[in-house]
Amino acid sequence: MTTMSMWRPDMVRFMRDAATHSDYNARLRDMMLPYLHPQDSICDAGCGLGYLSLALAPYVRQITAIDQSESAIAVLRENCTAQRIGNICAQCERIENVTVHAPFDAMIFCLYGQLGEILDISRRMCRGNILIVKRNEPYHRFSAGMVRKKADGYAGAAERLRAMGVPFEEKEMTLSLNQPFRNMEDARRFFRLYSQDKNKRAAAEDYLRNRLRETDDPAFPLELPMQRNLALITLNVNSL
């Protein structure tokens, strides 16, 4: 299963900073709520740090949040304790190895998994709606050059579902997820970590100055403005 299997400490820190300084997960949740019900038991497959699960928790009966990264699941468990959220079961395991005693009412695959894998897992573990979030942009956002993404995105997944004759709904969206930084070295570390440029030109001082903007927050005086172009694909497992 395609995933960020190992969340390094800097990755965790950067994502936590971005998630807690943004309404990104709340807006993503609002796009999903029409396909979920208060009595649902759902699975957030490849949940990462679990901020989407946290946003969804007040609106469904139970969430099983699964990720194979121990450090990612540790963050989710910590947040569940701090926020006194009791209806999230944070599970560290590969999703394809999970055994369920009863199918989930819905499953969410947010920026996780190839379409074929998603459909196979959903047939085995789900009895209702499948919510798939895919990137809707061809190029890597943290590279100075025009580096194309390798993973299958929205267009490819939608085309394949049409070829299979599977009915689905689709919603395109653009959500802000700005990345705050404590200082310029923090920003440089971020681009060194995520840039796919061979020469890491994205971490150069002049490039950073052009990409970053100043803020009024003394703790995070710099930020990288980011817009995520996404698409939500929704289908029902009974149509497969």
PDB file of C-alpha atoms in Angstrom:
ATOM      1  CA  MET A   1       0.000   0.000   0.000  1.00  0.00           C
ATOM      2  CA  THR A   2       1.443   3.353  -0.991  1.00  0.00           C
ATOM      3  CA  THR A   3       1.922   5.596   2.054  1.00  0.00           C
ATOM      4  CA  MET A   4       4.364   7.742   3.976  1.00  0.00           C
ATOM      5  CA  SER A   5       5.350   4.706   6.027  1.00  0.00           C
ATOM      6  CA  MET A   6       7.925   6.435   8.214  1.00  0.00           C
ATOM      7  CA  TRP A   7       7.097   9.826   9.688  1.00  0.00           C
ATOM      8  CA  ARG A   8      10.441  11.353  10.603  1.00  0.00           C
ATOM      9  CA  PRO A   9      10.462  13.857  13.520  1.00  0.00           C
ATOM     10  CA  ASP A  10      10.682  16.884  11.217  1.00  0.00           C
ATOM     11  CA  MET A  11       7.772  15.578   9.131  1.00  0.00           C
ATOM     12  CA  VAL A  12       5.643  15.202  12.251  1.00  0.00           C
ATOM     13  CA  ARG A  13       6.578  18.669  13.480  1.00  0.00           C
ATOM     14  CA  PHE A  14       5.879  20.410  10.184  1.00  0.00           C
ATOM     15  CA  MET A  15       2.514  18.681   9.733  1.00  0.00           C
ATOM     16  CA  ARG A  16       1.451  19.403  13.305  1.00  0.00           C
ATOM     17  CA  ASP A  17       2.308  23.080  12.852  1.00  0.00           C
ATOM     18  CA  ALA A  18       0.364  23.289   9.588  1.00  0.00           C
ATOM     19  CA  ALA A  19      -2.675  21.383  10.876  1.00  0.00           C
ATOM     20  CA  THR A  20      -3.011  23.440  14.044  1.00  0.00           C
ATOM     21  CA  HIS A  21      -2.705  26.768  12.165  1.00  0.00           C
ATOM     22  CA  SER A  22      -5.337  25.976   9.543  1.00  0.00           C
ATOM     23  CA  ASP A  23      -8.995  25.046   9.047  1.00  0.00           C
ATOM     24  CA  TYR A  24      -7.953  22.659   6.279  1.00  0.00           C
ATOM     25  CA  ASN A  25      -9.198  19.483   7.986  1.00  0.00           C
ATOM     26  CA  ALA A  26     -12.457  21.126   9.069  1.00  0.00           C
ATOM     27  CA  ARG A  27     -13.168  22.184   5.493  1.00  0.00           C
ATOM     28  CA  LEU A  28     -12.255  18.753   4.179  1.00  0.00           C
ATOM     29  CA  ARG A  29     -14.549  17.213   6.790  1.00  0.00           C
ATOM     30  CA  ASP A  30     -17.424  19.455   5.675  1.00  0.00           C
ATOM     31  CA  MET A  31     -17.038  18.150   2.120  1.00  0.00           C
ATOM     32  CA  MET A  32     -17.380  14.589   3.422  1.00  0.00           C
ATOM     33  CA  LEU A  33     -20.252  14.974   5.881  1.00  0.00           C
ATOM     34  CA  PRO A  34     -23.058  14.650   3.265  1.00  0.00           C
ATOM     35  CA  TYR A  35     -21.860  11.061   2.695  1.00  0.00           C
ATOM     36  CA  LEU A  36     -21.642  10.112   6.384  1.00  0.00           C
ATOM     37  CA  HIS A  37     -24.261   9.584   9.107  1.00  0.00           C
ATOM     38  CA  PRO A  38     -24.221  10.148  12.896  1.00  0.00           C
ATOM     39  CA  GLN A  39     -24.637   6.408  13.576  1.00  0.00           C
ATOM     40  CA  ASP A  40     -21.795   5.366  11.252  1.00  0.00           C
ATOM     41  CA  SER A  41     -18.731   3.382  12.251  1.00  0.00           C
ATOM     42  CA  ILE A  42     -16.078   4.513   9.805  1.00  0.00           C
ATOM     43  CA  CYS A  43     -12.449   3.793   8.973  1.00  0.00           C
ATOM     44  CA  ASP A  44      -9.869   6.473   8.229  1.00  0.00           C
ATOM     45  CA  ALA A  45      -7.373   4.385   6.262  1.00  0.00           C
ATOM     46  CA  GLY A  46      -3.809   5.688   6.226  1.00  0.00           C
ATOM     47  CA  CYS A  47      -4.826   8.392   8.701  1.00  0.00           C
ATOM     48  CA  GLY A  48      -1.339   9.825   9.226  1.00  0.00           C
ATOM     49  CA  LEU A  49      -1.344  12.124  12.270  1.00  0.00           C
ATOM     50  CA  GLY A  50      -5.123  11.801  12.437  1.00  0.00           C
ATOM     51  CA  TYR A  51      -6.245  15.417  12.201  1.00  0.00           C
ATOM     52  CA  LEU A  52      -9.064  14.517   9.810  1.00  0.00           C
ATOM     53  CA  SER A  53     -10.255  11.842  12.237  1.00  0.00           C
ATOM     54  CA  LEU A  54     -10.257  14.433  15.024  1.00  0.00           C
ATOM     55  CA  ALA A  55     -12.353  16.774  12.882  1.00  0.00           C
ATOM     56  CA  LEU A  56     -14.843  14.012  12.058  1.00  0.00           C
ATOM     57  CA  ALA A  57     -15.155  12.580  15.579  1.00  0.00           C
ATOM     58  CA  PRO A  58     -18.135  14.720  16.750  1.00  0.00           C
ATOM     59  CA  TYR A  59     -20.181  13.750  13.696  1.00  0.00           C
ATOM     60  CA  VAL A  60     -20.035   9.931  13.647  1.00  0.00           C
ATOM     61  CA  ARG A  61     -20.429   7.163  16.191  1.00  0.00           C
ATOM     62  CA  GLN A  62     -16.993   5.528  15.913  1.00  0.00           C
ATOM     63  CA  ILE A  63     -13.770   6.031  13.946  1.00  0.00           C
ATOM     64  CA  THR A  64     -11.083   3.412  13.474  1.00  0.00           C
ATOM     65  CA  ALA A  65      -8.001   5.373  12.405  1.00  0.00           C
ATOM     66  CA  ILE A  66      -5.315   3.131  10.932  1.00  0.00           C
ATOM     67  CA  ASP A  67      -1.731   3.916   9.974  1.00  0.00           C
ATOM     68  CA  GLN A  68       1.405   1.796   9.919  1.00  0.00           C
ATOM     69  CA  SER A  69       3.558   4.577  11.401  1.00  0.00           C
ATOM     70  CA  GLU A  70       3.968   4.338  15.182  1.00  0.00           C
ATOM     71  CA  SER A  71       5.014   7.991  15.436  1.00  0.00           C
ATOM     72  CA  ALA A  72       1.933   9.152  13.522  1.00  0.00           C
ATOM     73  CA  ILE A  73      -0.440   7.065  15.638  1.00  0.00           C
ATOM     74  CA  ALA A  74       1.284   8.333  18.798  1.00  0.00           C
ATOM     75  CA  VAL A  75       0.379  11.908  17.815  1.00  0.00           C
ATOM     76  CA  LEU A  76      -3.258  10.944  17.277  1.00  0.00           C
ATOM     77  CA  ARG A  77      -3.469   9.140  20.609  1.00  0.00           C
ATOM     78  CA  GLU A  78      -1.903  12.128  22.355  1.00  0.00           C
ATOM     79  CA  ASN A  79      -4.462  14.478  20.792  1.00  0.00           C
ATOM     80  CA  CYS A  80      -7.357  12.160  21.659  1.00  0.00           C
ATOM     81  CA  THR A  81      -6.253  12.199  25.296  1.00  0.00           C
ATOM     82  CA  ALA A  82      -5.716  15.964  25.383  1.00  0.00           C
ATOM     83  CA  GLN A  83      -9.100  16.669  23.749  1.00  0.00           C
ATOM     84  CA  ARG A  84     -10.912  13.910  25.647  1.00  0.00           C
ATOM     85  CA  ILE A  85     -12.116  12.241  22.472  1.00  0.00           C
ATOM     86  CA  GLY A  86     -13.305   8.724  23.188  1.00  0.00           C
ATOM     87  CA  ASN A  87     -14.752   7.503  19.887  1.00  0.00           C
ATOM     88  CA  ILE A  88     -11.479   7.195  17.945  1.00  0.00           C
ATOM     89  CA  CYS A  89      -9.628   3.877  17.996  1.00  0.00           C
ATOM     90  CA  ALA A  90      -6.081   4.649  16.809  1.00  0.00           C
ATOM     91  CA  GLN A  91      -4.567   1.477  15.394  1.00  0.00           C
ATOM     92  CA  CYS A  92      -0.948   1.018  14.249  1.00  0.00           C
ATOM     93  CA  GLU A  93      -1.077  -1.561  11.487  1.00  0.00           C
ATOM     94  CA  ARG A  94      -0.939  -1.965   7.723  1.00  0.00           C
ATOM     95  CA  ILE A  95      -4.486  -1.560   6.454  1.00  0.00           C
ATOM     96  CA  GLU A  96      -4.244  -4.646   4.241  1.00  0.00           C
ATOM     97  CA  ASN A  97      -3.489  -6.767   7.328  1.00  0.00           C
ATOM     98  CA  VAL A  98      -6.435  -5.544   9.381  1.00  0.00           C
ATOM     99  CA  THR A  99      -9.158  -8.052  10.245  1.00  0.00           C
ATOM    100  CA  VAL A 100     -12.628  -6.636  10.868  1.00  0.00           C
ATOM    101  CA  HIS A 101     -15.406  -8.403  12.759  1.00  0.00           C
ATOM    102  CA  ALA A 102     -18.083  -6.276  11.051  1.00  0.00           C
ATOM    103  CA  PRO A 103     -17.752  -4.148   7.909  1.00  0.00           C
ATOM    104  CA  PHE A 104     -17.411  -0.398   8.319  1.00  0.00           C
ATOM    105  CA  ASP A 105     -20.329   1.784   7.307  1.00  0.00           C
ATOM    106  CA  ALA A 106     -17.904   3.969   5.349  1.00  0.00           C
ATOM    107  CA  MET A 107     -14.200   4.146   4.590  1.00  0.00           C
ATOM    108  CA  ILE A 108     -12.027   7.182   3.907  1.00  0.00           C
ATOM    109  CA  PHE A 109      -8.831   7.074   1.866  1.00  0.00           C
ATOM    110  CA  CYS A 110      -7.405  10.597   2.037  1.00  0.00           C
ATOM    111  CA  LEU A 111      -4.308  10.941  -0.142  1.00  0.00           C
ATOM    112  CA  TYR A 112      -3.610   7.295   0.527  1.00  0.00           C
ATOM    113  CA  GLY A 113      -3.412   4.275  -1.720  1.00  0.00           C
ATOM    114  CA  GLN A 114      -3.725   3.448  -5.398  1.00  0.00           C
ATOM    115  CA  LEU A 115      -7.242   3.004  -6.742  1.00  0.00           C
ATOM    116  CA  GLY A 116      -6.980  -0.761  -7.262  1.00  0.00           C
ATOM    117  CA  GLU A 117      -5.785  -1.281  -3.689  1.00  0.00           C
ATOM    118  CA  ILE A 118      -8.512   0.982  -2.343  1.00  0.00           C
ATOM    119  CA  LEU A 119     -11.257  -0.939  -4.123  1.00  0.00           C
ATOM    120  CA  ASP A 120      -9.906  -4.331  -3.042  1.00  0.00           C
ATOM    121  CA  ILE A 121      -9.710  -3.283   0.603  1.00  0.00           C
ATOM    122  CA  SER A 122     -13.136  -1.650   0.503  1.00  0.00           C
ATOM    123  CA  ARG A 123     -14.784  -4.787  -0.888  1.00  0.00           C
ATOM    124  CA  ARG A 124     -13.434  -6.686   2.112  1.00  0.00           C
ATOM    125  CA  MET A 125     -13.931  -4.119   4.875  1.00  0.00           C
ATOM    126  CA  CYS A 126     -16.777  -1.775   3.910  1.00  0.00           C
ATOM    127  CA  ARG A 127     -20.526  -2.068   3.382  1.00  0.00           C
ATOM    128  CA  GLY A 128     -21.320   1.532   2.420  1.00  0.00           C
ATOM    129  CA  ASN A 129     -19.723   4.650   1.004  1.00  0.00           C
ATOM    130  CA  ILE A 130     -16.081   4.897  -0.038  1.00  0.00           C
ATOM    131  CA  LEU A 131     -14.635   8.417   0.126  1.00  0.00           C
ATOM    132  CA  ILE A 132     -11.418   8.896  -1.822  1.00  0.00           C
ATOM    133  CA  VAL A 133      -9.437  12.156  -1.772  1.00  0.00           C
ATOM    134  CA  LYS A 134      -6.956  12.525  -4.620  1.00  0.00           C
ATOM    135  CA  ARG A 135      -4.604  15.312  -5.614  1.00  0.00           C
ATOM    136  CA  ASN A 136      -5.796  17.333  -8.584  1.00  0.00           C
ATOM    137  CA  GLU A 137      -2.477  18.838  -9.642  1.00  0.00           C
ATOM    138  CA  PRO A 138       0.231  17.406 -11.895  1.00  0.00           C
ATOM    139  CA  TYR A 139       3.348  18.952 -10.365  1.00  0.00           C
ATOM    140  CA  HIS A 140       5.162  18.704  -7.060  1.00  0.00           C
ATOM    141  CA  ARG A 141       4.507  21.818  -4.940  1.00  0.00           C
ATOM    142  CA  PHE A 142       7.806  21.958  -3.049  1.00  0.00           C
ATOM    143  CA  SER A 143      10.195  21.726  -5.988  1.00  0.00           C
ATOM    144  CA  ALA A 144      11.728  24.630  -7.868  1.00  0.00           C
ATOM    145  CA  GLY A 145      11.500  22.801 -11.188  1.00  0.00           C
ATOM    146  CA  MET A 146       8.425  21.338 -12.891  1.00  0.00           C
ATOM    147  CA  VAL A 147       8.633  17.939 -11.221  1.00  0.00           C
ATOM    148  CA  ARG A 148       5.679  15.742 -12.167  1.00  0.00           C
ATOM    149  CA  LYS A 149       3.961  13.661  -9.518  1.00  0.00           C
ATOM    150  CA  LYS A 150       4.358   9.902  -9.854  1.00  0.00           C
ATOM    151  CA  ALA A 151       1.327   8.775  -7.861  1.00  0.00           C
ATOM    152  CA  ASP A 152      -2.035   8.388  -9.578  1.00  0.00           C
ATOM    153  CA  GLY A 153      -4.209  11.445  -9.090  1.00  0.00           C
ATOM    154  CA  TYR A 154      -7.816  12.435  -9.507  1.00  0.00           C
ATOM    155  CA  ALA A 155      -7.950  12.379 -13.302  1.00  0.00           C
ATOM    156  CA  GLY A 156      -6.494   8.884 -13.574  1.00  0.00           C
ATOM    157  CA  ALA A 157      -8.717   7.464 -10.844  1.00  0.00           C
ATOM    158  CA  ALA A 158     -11.872   8.991 -12.330  1.00  0.00           C
ATOM    159  CA  GLU A 159     -10.981   7.754 -15.806  1.00  0.00           C
ATOM    160  CA  ARG A 160     -10.438   4.228 -14.507  1.00  0.00           C
ATOM    161  CA  LEU A 161     -13.760   4.184 -12.640  1.00  0.00           C
ATOM    162  CA  ARG A 162     -15.581   5.326 -15.777  1.00  0.00           C
ATOM    163  CA  ALA A 163     -13.887   2.577 -17.781  1.00  0.00           C
ATOM    164  CA  MET A 164     -15.058   0.076 -15.178  1.00  0.00           C
ATOM    165  CA  GLY A 165     -18.609   1.387 -15.412  1.00  0.00           C
ATOM    166  CA  VAL A 166     -18.667   2.250 -11.706  1.00  0.00           C
ATOM    167  CA  PRO A 167     -20.992   5.163 -10.808  1.00  0.00           C
ATOM    168  CA  PHE A 168     -19.439   7.815  -8.589  1.00  0.00           C
ATOM    169  CA  GLU A 169     -19.764  11.439  -7.527  1.00  0.00           C
ATOM    170  CA  GLU A 170     -16.900  13.896  -7.760  1.00  0.00           C
ATOM    171  CA  LYS A 171     -16.187  17.259  -6.166  1.00  0.00           C
ATOM    172  CA  GLU A 172     -13.159  19.379  -6.932  1.00  0.00           C
ATOM    173  CA  MET A 173     -11.883  21.680  -4.196  1.00  0.00           C
ATOM    174  CA  THR A 174      -9.055  24.076  -3.404  1.00  0.00           C
ATOM    175  CA  LEU A 175      -8.126  24.241   0.281  1.00  0.00           C
ATOM    176  CA  SER A 176      -5.517  26.390   2.004  1.00  0.00           C
ATOM    177  CA  LEU A 177      -2.890  24.629   4.085  1.00  0.00           C
ATOM    178  CA  ASN A 178      -0.212  27.215   4.756  1.00  0.00           C
ATOM    179  CA  GLN A 179       3.008  25.967   6.327  1.00  0.00           C
ATOM    180  CA  PRO A 180       4.244  28.137   9.237  1.00  0.00           C
ATOM    181  CA  PHE A 181       7.945  28.379  10.072  1.00  0.00           C
ATOM    182  CA  ARG A 182       9.797  29.460  13.203  1.00  0.00           C
ATOM    183  CA  ASN A 183      12.682  30.969  11.218  1.00  0.00           C
ATOM    184  CA  MET A 184      14.408  30.851   7.847  1.00  0.00           C
ATOM    185  CA  GLU A 185      16.460  27.789   8.772  1.00  0.00           C
ATOM    186  CA  ASP A 186      13.205  26.007   9.582  1.00  0.00           C
ATOM    187  CA  ALA A 187      11.950  26.808   6.080  1.00  0.00           C
ATOM    188  CA  ARG A 188      15.208  25.664   4.515  1.00  0.00           C
ATOM    189  CA  ARG A 189      14.975  22.367   6.384  1.00  0.00           C
ATOM    190  CA  PHE A 190      11.405  21.906   5.121  1.00  0.00           C
ATOM    191  CA  PHE A 191      12.361  22.349   1.461  1.00  0.00           C
ATOM    192  CA  ARG A 192      15.413  20.138   1.816  1.00  0.00           C
ATOM    193  CA  LEU A 193      13.128  17.471   3.221  1.00  0.00           C
ATOM    194  CA  TYR A 194      10.342  17.667   0.638  1.00  0.00           C
ATOM    195  CA  SER A 195      11.876  19.078  -2.539  1.00  0.00           C
ATOM    196  CA  GLN A 196      12.326  16.590  -5.360  1.00  0.00           C
ATOM    197  CA  ASP A 197      14.778  18.791  -7.276  1.00  0.00           C
ATOM    198  CA  LYS A 198      18.005  16.936  -7.867  1.00  0.00           C
ATOM    199  CA  ASN A 199      20.092  19.941  -6.819  1.00  0.00           C
ATOM    200  CA  LYS A 200      17.701  21.046  -4.010  1.00  0.00           C
ATOM    201  CA  ARG A 201      17.471  24.524  -5.561  1.00  0.00           C
ATOM    202  CA  ALA A 202      14.211  25.020  -3.641  1.00  0.00           C
ATOM    203  CA  ALA A 203      16.259  25.442  -0.440  1.00  0.00           C
ATOM    204  CA  ALA A 204      18.319  28.331  -1.860  1.00  0.00           C
ATOM    205  CA  GLU A 205      17.992  31.683  -0.105  1.00  0.00           C
ATOM    206  CA  ASP A 206      16.670  33.630  -3.109  1.00  0.00           C
ATOM    207  CA  TYR A 207      14.080  30.966  -3.903  1.00  0.00           C
ATOM    208  CA  LEU A 208      12.868  30.868  -0.309  1.00  0.00           C
ATOM    209  CA  ARG A 209      12.535  34.653  -0.129  1.00  0.00           C
ATOM    210  CA  ASN A 210      10.262  34.563  -3.173  1.00  0.00           C
ATOM    211  CA  ARG A 211       8.076  31.755  -1.794  1.00  0.00           C
ATOM    212  CA  LEU A 212       7.712  32.854   1.829  1.00  0.00           C
ATOM    213  CA  ARG A 213       5.792  35.704   3.425  1.00  0.00           C
ATOM    214  CA  GLU A 214       6.036  37.370   6.813  1.00  0.00           C
ATOM    215  CA  THR A 215       3.302  37.010   9.448  1.00  0.00           C
ATOM    216  CA  ASP A 216       2.257  38.822  12.637  1.00  0.00           C
ATOM    217  CA  ASP A 217       2.828  35.697  14.744  1.00  0.00           C
ATOM    218  CA  PRO A 218       6.057  36.050  16.768  1.00  0.00           C
ATOM    219  CA  ALA A 219       6.272  32.266  17.219  1.00  0.00           C
ATOM    220  CA  PHE A 220       5.950  31.642  13.472  1.00  0.00           C
ATOM    221  CA  PRO A 221       7.124  34.817  11.702  1.00  0.00           C
ATOM    222  CA  LEU A 222       7.289  33.148   8.269  1.00  0.00           C
ATOM    223  CA  GLU A 223       4.879  30.989   6.314  1.00  0.00           C
ATOM    224  CA  LEU A 224       4.662  29.268   2.982  1.00  0.00           C
ATOM    225  CA  PRO A 225       1.277  30.041   1.374  1.00  0.00           C
ATOM    226  CA  MET A 226      -0.118  26.830  -0.058  1.00  0.00           C
ATOM    227  CA  GLN A 227      -3.273  25.894  -1.915  1.00  0.00           C
ATOM    228  CA  ARG A 228      -4.057  22.199  -2.239  1.00  0.00           C
ATOM    229  CA  ASN A 229      -6.049  21.294  -5.328  1.00  0.00           C
ATOM    230  CA  LEU A 230      -7.963  18.141  -4.462  1.00  0.00           C
ATOM    231  CA  ALA A 231     -10.917  16.084  -5.588  1.00  0.00           C
ATOM    232  CA  LEU A 232     -13.301  13.981  -3.528  1.00  0.00           C
ATOM    233  CA  ILE A 233     -14.495  10.843  -5.295  1.00  0.00           C
ATOM    234  CA  THR A 234     -17.420   9.078  -3.617  1.00  0.00           C
ATOM    235  CA  LEU A 235     -18.889   5.727  -4.529  1.00  0.00           C
ATOM    236  CA  ASN A 236     -20.759   2.914  -2.837  1.00  0.00           C
ATOM    237  CA  VAL A 237     -19.166  -0.481  -2.359  1.00  0.00           C
ATOM    238  CA  ASN A 238     -22.351  -2.167  -3.617  1.00  0.00           C
ATOM    239  CA  SER A 239     -21.731  -0.662  -7.058  1.00  0.00           C
ATOM    240  CA  LEU A 240     -18.414  -2.505  -7.474  1.00  0.00           C
TER     241      LEU A 240
END
